[in-house]
Amino acid sequence: MSDKSEMNNTAAQSGEEPIIRVSHLKEYFPINTGFIRTKPLKAVDDISFSIREGETLGLVGESGCGKTTAGRTILHLYKPTEGDVFYRGKPIRTKQDITEFRKHATMVFQDPYSSLDPRMTVADIIGEPLDIHHMYGSKQERRDKILELMDRVGLNSEHAARYAHEFSGGQRQRVGIARALAVDPDFVVCDEPVSALDVSIQAQVINMFDELQDQMHLTYLFIAHDLLVVRHISDRIAVMYLGRMVELADADEIYDRPLHPYTKALMSAVPVPDPKVARANQRVQLKGEIPSPLNAPSGCPFHTRCPYAADVCRESMPAFEEVEKGRFVACHRVKEVN
Amino acid sequence: MALLEVKDLHTSFFTDAGEVKAVNGVTFQLDRGKVLGIVGESGSGKSVTAYSIMQILAGAGKIVSGSIVLDGMELVGADEKVMKHVRGNKVSIIFQDPMTSLNPTYTIGKQLMEAIMLHTKRNRKEAWDRAVEMLKLVNVNEPEKRMKQYPHEFSGGMRQRVMIAMALACEPDILIADEPTTALDVTIQAGILELMKDIQKQIGMAIIMITHDLGVVAQLCDEVIVMYAGGICEQGTADEIFYNPRHEYTKGLMRSIPTTSNAGRKLEPISGTPIDLLNMPEGCPFAPRCDQAMNICIHRKAEKKVINSEHYAACWMNEKPN
Ligand SMILES: Nc1ncnc2c1ncn2[C@@H]1O[C@H](COP(=O)(O)OP(=O)(O)OP(=O)(O)O)[C@@H](O)[C@H]1O
Ligand SMILES: Nc1ncnc2c1ncn2[C@@H]1O[C@H](COP(=O)(O)OP(=O)(O)OP(=O)(O)O)[C@@H](O)[C@H]1O
Ligand code: SF4
Ligand SMILES: [Mg+2]
Ligand SMILES: [Mg+2]
């Protein structure tokens, strides 16, 4: 991406400083390919975008496209291979920056079954971040804080001494959320927080994310593969494909009028829970399989499956550019295909 | 006569903690060439209903009573020889995770050919041709080359398509698909659903589609069964179920999912937690979570009531004069 488009990216998001700005972020994993030889797996490859204070940015894309890695790298749970993350305009670079950043930025994990230590009580799971950051003056204060958090996420305070495995999936996810909120963050990366839950429980947890956002003035990066859930909760949505960001726009806009050929296919593939709409839906069928990120295609990463691919697509990487106000797309042929 | 008639089916698991009544009086019919969806929350008995038809229940599971008539033949109490024939030639099942059903140490071709030779009268050469033809049918590219590859060399979506090919190779009358696309990405899922629909039209088989995903149901199914706590709470054509739900659980389910029209608004979740099958309430099993529950709901089970010729529901709200 050119520096000019990055300036636009930030400028377009109103005058004020975004809470998170990601600039040319890369995360490459070295993969052994033989005797002492390694090859980089480009899990996240040069993504740049900003998140405004108070908004929910949805992040979607198919399995393996780099969503989780992007979330973890932004939080510096992985050290970025290249690029920067700015929190309220300040780059996160030193160890000290990271420690400070973690008091403001936390993560809710996908799997409520495996992400909680079965030998810890609920109170200790929620209290652990408080211990790490020395965030209380007395045992009583710690206890009060834990009970307040449990109350916030709708857990019965009488259950504080129970173990996580005694809870249902929905309750476990609440424990995970209470833990993420313990340090009183203002930015939370939510990685598939409702995917493992039954639909009726899913709705309870989605509503809770909404309410907590209002009460605690939270900003979310909300990762999920269920596009209807993401659309429901997000203000804007970013779409990734093979480690790259291909489109970023307002949630309704991207859903109703996708511009990138991959987004078009993705949106048309969503099974809509309405028989009449489903019958009328014209699907964009994609040919072929998603390429391995170890052998990403030359040029546009989507050209092997794109119905509109031309020579230029095979030769050069399209820039992630603002094609309409507040709307970013990485496609050489965005004008022709729309 | 319907192709499949299930009548008052009861299936239980006899565990140390007691009898788990997983399927609790299920009755439905399936006609040739139709797609029937079964939805309902986790643990409501969808898979056990399917496994009862196939009689592939885990050790502690038993059909306690009821009848399952396939093409005029009673399956409850039938001996294993009959069931083997049914499982191979009449009803096929595909599971959520294709890796558990494919043998990692044999090539895809060998596994397909064995299934074909076991269930149809074909020799090796004919089985090979048939296998290649099936792979083509499910859109696996370069099928001859793919025949010689092992399951781990296939992507998740391709493995699921191989499973479909295998299930279809013996030309079943009924294909049972138990969450066949839950583990797959939406674009891959869309391809597989499209494919199932195509094949179903081509060869005229019936499909029982078990899923959590109401979007999948809307796209694929002619009829829908909604299960709650081991029983059917509502049953009807897809349009009736989506546009005219008449059981409070179904209504709650519809309100709790994000759709294209309720974006930005609050979802209305179903309150409470799923039922404990070891401690079933005496009345309507949904009463403890139902906003509309009346006195009678707590004490008496509602009978199945005819809403119209295409629609049944078991909910006391339908008895209320309005
Ligand atoms: N620690 C790691 N070491 C090596 N490769 C990794 C590591 N973590 C992720 N990858 C690879 O990086 C790519 C992106 O993975 P990531 O988990 O970020 O995808 P995702 O979009 O979150 O997928 P999903 O929807 O399945 O969760 C994948 O090819 C994955 O195999
Ligand atoms: N082998 C078993 N032993 C004991 N109980 C079982 C066994 N298999 C299933 N059950 C119980 O039977 C009930 C119905 O299970 P079933 O697998 O049919 O649910 P389901 O509707 O398919 O749910 P899901 O959507 O999670 O797949 C559940 O309460 C389950 O705990
Ligand atoms: S750049 Fe070319 S290949 Fe890539 S999405 Fe656009 S048209 Fe398709
Ligand atoms: Mg992930
Ligand atoms: Mg099941």
PDB file of N, CA and C in Angstrom, chain A residues 2-68:
ATOM      1  N   SER A   2       0.484   2.244  -0.741  1.00  0.00           N
ATOM      2  CA  SER A   2       1.277   3.472  -0.779  1.00  0.00           C
ATOM      3  C   SER A   2       1.009   4.268   0.493  1.00  0.00           C
ATOM      4  N   ASP A   3       1.949   5.146   0.798  1.00  0.00           N
ATOM      5  CA  ASP A   3       1.782   5.950   2.007  1.00  0.00           C
ATOM      6  C   ASP A   3       0.593   6.889   1.884  1.00  0.00           C
ATOM      7  N   LYS A   4       0.340   7.298   0.659  1.00  0.00           N
ATOM      8  CA  LYS A   4      -0.760   8.215   0.441  1.00  0.00           C
ATOM      9  C   LYS A   4      -2.090   7.556   0.843  1.00  0.00           C
ATOM     10  N   SER A   5      -2.279   6.329   0.391  1.00  0.00           N
ATOM     11  CA  SER A   5      -3.548   5.684   0.714  1.00  0.00           C
ATOM     12  C   SER A   5      -3.656   5.439   2.211  1.00  0.00           C
ATOM     13  N   GLU A   6      -2.509   5.221   2.855  1.00  0.00           N
ATOM     14  CA  GLU A   6      -2.593   5.019   4.298  1.00  0.00           C
ATOM     15  C   GLU A   6      -3.013   6.309   5.001  1.00  0.00           C
ATOM     16  N   MET A   7      -2.492   7.422   4.496  1.00  0.00           N
ATOM     17  CA  MET A   7      -2.913   8.700   5.076  1.00  0.00           C
ATOM     18  C   MET A   7      -4.413   8.883   4.898  1.00  0.00           C
ATOM     19  N   ASN A   8      -4.875   8.538   3.717  1.00  0.00           N
ATOM     20  CA  ASN A   8      -6.311   8.636   3.477  1.00  0.00           C
ATOM     21  C   ASN A   8      -7.078   7.769   4.451  1.00  0.00           C
ATOM     22  N   ASN A   9      -6.549   6.566   4.630  1.00  0.00           N
ATOM     23  CA  ASN A   9      -7.196   5.605   5.509  1.00  0.00           C
ATOM     24  C   ASN A   9      -7.459   6.230   6.870  1.00  0.00           C
ATOM     25  N   THR A  10      -6.448   6.900   7.410  1.00  0.00           N
ATOM     26  CA  THR A  10      -6.601   7.506   8.720  1.00  0.00           C
ATOM     27  C   THR A  10      -7.460   8.750   8.640  1.00  0.00           C
ATOM     28  N   ALA A  11      -7.170   9.566   7.624  1.00  0.00           N
ATOM     29  CA  ALA A  11      -7.872  10.834   7.520  1.00  0.00           C
ATOM     30  C   ALA A  11      -9.369  10.614   7.320  1.00  0.00           C
ATOM     31  N   ALA A  12      -9.682   9.574   6.547  1.00  0.00           N
ATOM     32  CA  ALA A  12     -11.081   9.322   6.236  1.00  0.00           C
ATOM     33  C   ALA A  12     -11.886   9.015   7.495  1.00  0.00           C
ATOM     34  N   GLN A  13     -11.183   8.542   8.519  1.00  0.00           N
ATOM     35  CA  GLN A  13     -11.904   8.156   9.717  1.00  0.00           C
ATOM     36  C   GLN A  13     -12.001   9.350  10.667  1.00  0.00           C
ATOM     37  N   SER A  14     -12.494  10.427  10.163  1.00  0.00           N
ATOM     38  CA  SER A  14     -12.686  11.685  10.872  1.00  0.00           C
ATOM     39  C   SER A  14     -11.366  12.225  11.397  1.00  0.00           C
ATOM     40  N   GLY A  15     -11.378  13.436  11.845  1.00  0.00           N
ATOM     41  CA  GLY A  15     -10.148  14.105  12.220  1.00  0.00           C
ATOM     42  C   GLY A  15      -9.429  13.482  13.406  1.00  0.00           C
ATOM     43  N   GLU A  16     -10.199  12.893  14.328  1.00  0.00           N
ATOM     44  CA  GLU A  16      -9.565  12.510  15.582  1.00  0.00           C
ATOM     45  C   GLU A  16      -8.693  11.262  15.457  1.00  0.00           C
ATOM     46  N   GLU A  17      -7.782  11.105  16.406  1.00  0.00           N
ATOM     47  CA  GLU A  17      -6.871   9.979  16.435  1.00  0.00           C
ATOM     48  C   GLU A  17      -7.644   8.692  16.726  1.00  0.00           C
ATOM     49  N   PRO A  18      -7.475   7.665  15.893  1.00  0.00           N
ATOM     50  CA  PRO A  18      -8.158   6.403  16.189  1.00  0.00           C
ATOM     51  C   PRO A  18      -7.555   5.743  17.424  1.00  0.00           C
ATOM     52  N   ILE A  19      -8.345   4.900  18.085  1.00  0.00           N
ATOM     53  CA  ILE A  19      -7.816   4.237  19.284  1.00  0.00           C
ATOM     54  C   ILE A  19      -6.720   3.239  18.903  1.00  0.00           C
ATOM     55  N   ILE A  20      -6.913   2.559  17.762  1.00  0.00           N
ATOM     56  CA  ILE A  20      -5.903   1.615  17.276  1.00  0.00           C
ATOM     57  C   ILE A  20      -5.607   1.948  15.820  1.00  0.00           C
ATOM     58  N   ARG A  21      -4.328   2.041  15.511  1.00  0.00           N
ATOM     59  CA  ARG A  21      -3.963   2.169  14.101  1.00  0.00           C
ATOM     60  C   ARG A  21      -2.923   1.105  13.791  1.00  0.00           C
ATOM     61  N   VAL A  22      -3.206   0.340  12.758  1.00  0.00           N
ATOM     62  CA  VAL A  22      -2.330  -0.752  12.363  1.00  0.00           C
ATOM     63  C   VAL A  22      -1.675  -0.338  11.060  1.00  0.00           C
ATOM     64  N   SER A  23      -0.343  -0.432  11.007  1.00  0.00           N
ATOM     65  CA  SER A  23       0.349   0.068   9.835  1.00  0.00           C
ATOM     66  C   SER A  23       1.306  -0.986   9.272  1.00  0.00           C
ATOM     67  N   HIS A  24       1.015  -1.451   8.074  1.00  0.00           N
ATOM     68  CA  HIS A  24       1.865  -2.433   7.368  1.00  0.00           C
ATOM     69  C   HIS A  24       2.261  -3.604   8.251  1.00  0.00           C
ATOM     70  N   LEU A  25       1.306  -4.126   8.987  1.00  0.00           N
ATOM     71  CA  LEU A  25       1.593  -5.205   9.931  1.00  0.00           C
ATOM     72  C   LEU A  25       1.791  -6.535   9.192  1.00  0.00           C
ATOM     73  N   LYS A  26       2.876  -7.217   9.569  1.00  0.00           N
ATOM     74  CA  LYS A  26       3.148  -8.549   8.995  1.00  0.00           C
ATOM     75  C   LYS A  26       3.444  -9.528  10.104  1.00  0.00           C
ATOM     76  N   GLU A  27       2.949 -10.738   9.935  1.00  0.00           N
ATOM     77  CA  GLU A  27       3.322 -11.812  10.856  1.00  0.00           C
ATOM     78  C   GLU A  27       3.661 -13.042  10.023  1.00  0.00           C
ATOM     79  N   TYR A  28       4.934 -13.371   9.980  1.00  0.00           N
ATOM     80  CA  TYR A  28       5.386 -14.539   9.216  1.00  0.00           C
ATOM     81  C   TYR A  28       5.826 -15.614  10.202  1.00  0.00           C
ATOM     82  N   PHE A  29       5.351 -16.835   9.993  1.00  0.00           N
ATOM     83  CA  PHE A  29       5.816 -17.952  10.826  1.00  0.00           C
ATOM     84  C   PHE A  29       6.839 -18.762  10.038  1.00  0.00           C
ATOM     85  N   PRO A  30       8.013 -19.022  10.620  1.00  0.00           N
ATOM     86  CA  PRO A  30       8.975 -19.864   9.898  1.00  0.00           C
ATOM     87  C   PRO A  30       8.514 -21.322   9.922  1.00  0.00           C
ATOM     88  N   ILE A  31       8.430 -21.932   8.769  1.00  0.00           N
ATOM     89  CA  ILE A  31       7.994 -23.331   8.683  1.00  0.00           C
ATOM     90  C   ILE A  31       9.170 -24.165   8.170  1.00  0.00           C
ATOM     91  N   ASN A  32       9.451 -25.277   8.849  1.00  0.00           N
ATOM     92  CA  ASN A  32      10.537 -26.153   8.392  1.00  0.00           C
ATOM     93  C   ASN A  32      10.144 -26.809   7.090  1.00  0.00           C
ATOM     94  N   THR A  33      11.013 -26.702   6.106  1.00  0.00           N
ATOM     95  CA  THR A  33      10.703 -27.344   4.830  1.00  0.00           C
ATOM     96  C   THR A  33      11.758 -28.395   4.505  1.00  0.00           C
ATOM     97  N   GLY A  34      12.583 -28.740   5.460  1.00  0.00           N
ATOM     98  CA  GLY A  34      13.616 -29.731   5.206  1.00  0.00           C
ATOM     99  C   GLY A  34      14.760 -29.464   6.150  1.00  0.00           C
ATOM    100  N   PHE A  35      15.863 -30.127   5.944  1.00  0.00           N
ATOM    101  CA  PHE A  35      17.007 -30.022   6.826  1.00  0.00           C
ATOM    102  C   PHE A  35      17.473 -28.565   6.945  1.00  0.00           C
ATOM    103  N   ILE A  36      17.353 -28.021   8.150  1.00  0.00           N
ATOM    104  CA  ILE A  36      17.655 -26.622   8.500  1.00  0.00           C
ATOM    105  C   ILE A  36      17.133 -25.574   7.510  1.00  0.00           C
ATOM    106  N   ARG A  37      16.202 -25.946   6.655  1.00  0.00           N
ATOM    107  CA  ARG A  37      15.657 -24.912   5.768  1.00  0.00           C
ATOM    108  C   ARG A  37      14.280 -24.510   6.254  1.00  0.00           C
ATOM    109  N   THR A  38      14.015 -23.240   6.239  1.00  0.00           N
ATOM    110  CA  THR A  38      12.678 -22.790   6.600  1.00  0.00           C
ATOM    111  C   THR A  38      12.145 -21.862   5.525  1.00  0.00           C
ATOM    112  N   LYS A  39      10.826 -21.732   5.560  1.00  0.00           N
ATOM    113  CA  LYS A  39      10.162 -20.878   4.594  1.00  0.00           C
ATOM    114  C   LYS A  39       9.152 -20.069   5.400  1.00  0.00           C
ATOM    115  N   PRO A  40       8.965 -18.790   5.088  1.00  0.00           N
ATOM    116  CA  PRO A  40       7.998 -18.029   5.886  1.00  0.00           C
ATOM    117  C   PRO A  40       6.560 -18.332   5.475  1.00  0.00           C
ATOM    118  N   LEU A  41       5.705 -18.631   6.469  1.00  0.00           N
ATOM    119  CA  LEU A  41       4.278 -18.727   6.201  1.00  0.00           C
ATOM    120  C   LEU A  41       3.694 -17.347   6.500  1.00  0.00           C
ATOM    121  N   LYS A  42       3.205 -16.690   5.458  1.00  0.00           N
ATOM    122  CA  LYS A  42       2.766 -15.301   5.619  1.00  0.00           C
ATOM    123  C   LYS A  42       1.320 -15.279   6.123  1.00  0.00           C
ATOM    124  N   ALA A  43       1.174 -15.437   7.439  1.00  0.00           N
ATOM    125  CA  ALA A  43      -0.169 -15.534   8.027  1.00  0.00           C
ATOM    126  C   ALA A  43      -0.881 -14.190   7.957  1.00  0.00           C
ATOM    127  N   VAL A  44      -0.145 -13.125   8.213  1.00  0.00           N
ATOM    128  CA  VAL A  44      -0.677 -11.773   8.047  1.00  0.00           C
ATOM    129  C   VAL A  44       0.340 -11.025   7.213  1.00  0.00           C
ATOM    130  N   ASP A  45      -0.105 -10.468   6.097  1.00  0.00           N
ATOM    131  CA  ASP A  45       0.856  -9.926   5.150  1.00  0.00           C
ATOM    132  C   ASP A  45       0.511  -8.489   4.775  1.00  0.00           C
ATOM    133  N   ASP A  46       1.068  -7.576   5.536  1.00  0.00           N
ATOM    134  CA  ASP A  46       0.976  -6.161   5.190  1.00  0.00           C
ATOM    135  C   ASP A  46      -0.465  -5.639   5.261  1.00  0.00           C
ATOM    136  N   ILE A  47      -1.010  -5.605   6.462  1.00  0.00           N
ATOM    137  CA  ILE A  47      -2.346  -5.025   6.607  1.00  0.00           C
ATOM    138  C   ILE A  47      -2.254  -3.679   7.332  1.00  0.00           C
ATOM    139  N   SER A  48      -3.067  -2.737   6.891  1.00  0.00           N
ATOM    140  CA  SER A  48      -3.125  -1.404   7.487  1.00  0.00           C
ATOM    141  C   SER A  48      -4.579  -0.979   7.621  1.00  0.00           C
ATOM    142  N   PHE A  49      -4.960  -0.558   8.809  1.00  0.00           N
ATOM    143  CA  PHE A  49      -6.314  -0.030   9.007  1.00  0.00           C
ATOM    144  C   PHE A  49      -6.377   0.626  10.379  1.00  0.00           C
ATOM    145  N   SER A  50      -7.473   1.330  10.641  1.00  0.00           N
ATOM    146  CA  SER A  50      -7.642   1.973  11.938  1.00  0.00           C
ATOM    147  C   SER A  50      -8.961   1.551  12.552  1.00  0.00           C
ATOM    148  N   ILE A  51      -9.017   1.609  13.873  1.00  0.00           N
ATOM    149  CA  ILE A  51     -10.269   1.351  14.576  1.00  0.00           C
ATOM    150  C   ILE A  51     -10.596   2.593  15.394  1.00  0.00           C
ATOM    151  N   ARG A  52     -11.821   3.091  15.205  1.00  0.00           N
ATOM    152  CA  ARG A  52     -12.227   4.308  15.908  1.00  0.00           C
ATOM    153  C   ARG A  52     -12.675   3.980  17.315  1.00  0.00           C
ATOM    154  N   GLU A  53     -12.483   4.933  18.189  1.00  0.00           N
ATOM    155  CA  GLU A  53     -12.930   4.760  19.568  1.00  0.00           C
ATOM    156  C   GLU A  53     -14.435   4.465  19.599  1.00  0.00           C
ATOM    157  N   GLY A  54     -14.813   3.432  20.336  1.00  0.00           N
ATOM    158  CA  GLY A  54     -16.220   3.136  20.549  1.00  0.00           C
ATOM    159  C   GLY A  54     -16.879   2.299  19.479  1.00  0.00           C
ATOM    160  N   GLU A  55     -16.171   2.012  18.389  1.00  0.00           N
ATOM    161  CA  GLU A  55     -16.828   1.246  17.333  1.00  0.00           C
ATOM    162  C   GLU A  55     -16.557  -0.251  17.484  1.00  0.00           C
ATOM    163  N   THR A  56     -17.304  -1.045  16.724  1.00  0.00           N
ATOM    164  CA  THR A  56     -17.006  -2.460  16.596  1.00  0.00           C
ATOM    165  C   THR A  56     -16.599  -2.703  15.157  1.00  0.00           C
ATOM    166  N   LEU A  57     -15.355  -3.151  14.992  1.00  0.00           N
ATOM    167  CA  LEU A  57     -14.896  -3.504  13.663  1.00  0.00           C
ATOM    168  C   LEU A  57     -14.965  -5.020  13.540  1.00  0.00           C
ATOM    169  N   GLY A  58     -15.762  -5.518  12.629  1.00  0.00           N
ATOM    170  CA  GLY A  58     -15.854  -6.960  12.399  1.00  0.00           C
ATOM    171  C   GLY A  58     -14.732  -7.404  11.482  1.00  0.00           C
ATOM    172  N   LEU A  59     -14.183  -8.584  11.754  1.00  0.00           N
ATOM    173  CA  LEU A  59     -13.133  -9.117  10.887  1.00  0.00           C
ATOM    174  C   LEU A  59     -13.569 -10.502  10.424  1.00  0.00           C
ATOM    175  N   VAL A  60     -13.765 -10.664   9.125  1.00  0.00           N
ATOM    176  CA  VAL A  60     -14.259 -11.934   8.592  1.00  0.00           C
ATOM    177  C   VAL A  60     -13.331 -12.480   7.519  1.00  0.00           C
ATOM    178  N   GLY A  61     -13.562 -13.701   7.140  1.00  0.00           N
ATOM    179  CA  GLY A  61     -12.743 -14.361   6.126  1.00  0.00           C
ATOM    180  C   GLY A  61     -12.706 -15.835   6.446  1.00  0.00           C
ATOM    181  N   GLU A  62     -12.261 -16.634   5.488  1.00  0.00           N
ATOM    182  CA  GLU A  62     -12.368 -18.074   5.661  1.00  0.00           C
ATOM    183  C   GLU A  62     -11.247 -18.628   6.522  1.00  0.00           C
ATOM    184  N   SER A  63     -11.460 -19.834   6.986  1.00  0.00           N
ATOM    185  CA  SER A  63     -10.519 -20.501   7.872  1.00  0.00           C
ATOM    186  C   SER A  63      -9.088 -20.376   7.341  1.00  0.00           C
ATOM    187  N   GLY A  64      -8.186 -19.962   8.213  1.00  0.00           N
ATOM    188  CA  GLY A  64      -6.782 -19.890   7.832  1.00  0.00           C
ATOM    189  C   GLY A  64      -6.363 -18.609   7.145  1.00  0.00           C
ATOM    190  N   CYS A  65      -7.284 -17.638   7.006  1.00  0.00           N
ATOM    191  CA  CYS A  65      -6.917 -16.421   6.280  1.00  0.00           C
ATOM    192  C   CYS A  65      -6.127 -15.453   7.152  1.00  0.00           C
ATOM    193  N   GLY A  66      -6.015 -15.734   8.456  1.00  0.00           N
ATOM    194  CA  GLY A  66      -5.159 -14.905   9.293  1.00  0.00           C
ATOM    195  C   GLY A  66      -5.873 -14.036  10.310  1.00  0.00           C
ATOM    196  N   LYS A  67      -7.143 -14.284  10.572  1.00  0.00           N
ATOM    197  CA  LYS A  67      -7.904 -13.437  11.493  1.00  0.00           C
ATOM    198  C   LYS A  67      -7.338 -13.502  12.907  1.00  0.00           C
ATOM    199  N   THR A  68      -7.192 -14.725  13.423  1.00  0.00           N
ATOM    200  CA  THR A  68      -6.689 -14.887  14.780  1.00  0.00           C
ATOM    201  C   THR A  68      -5.270 -14.326  14.899  1.00  0.00           C
TER     202      THR A  68
END
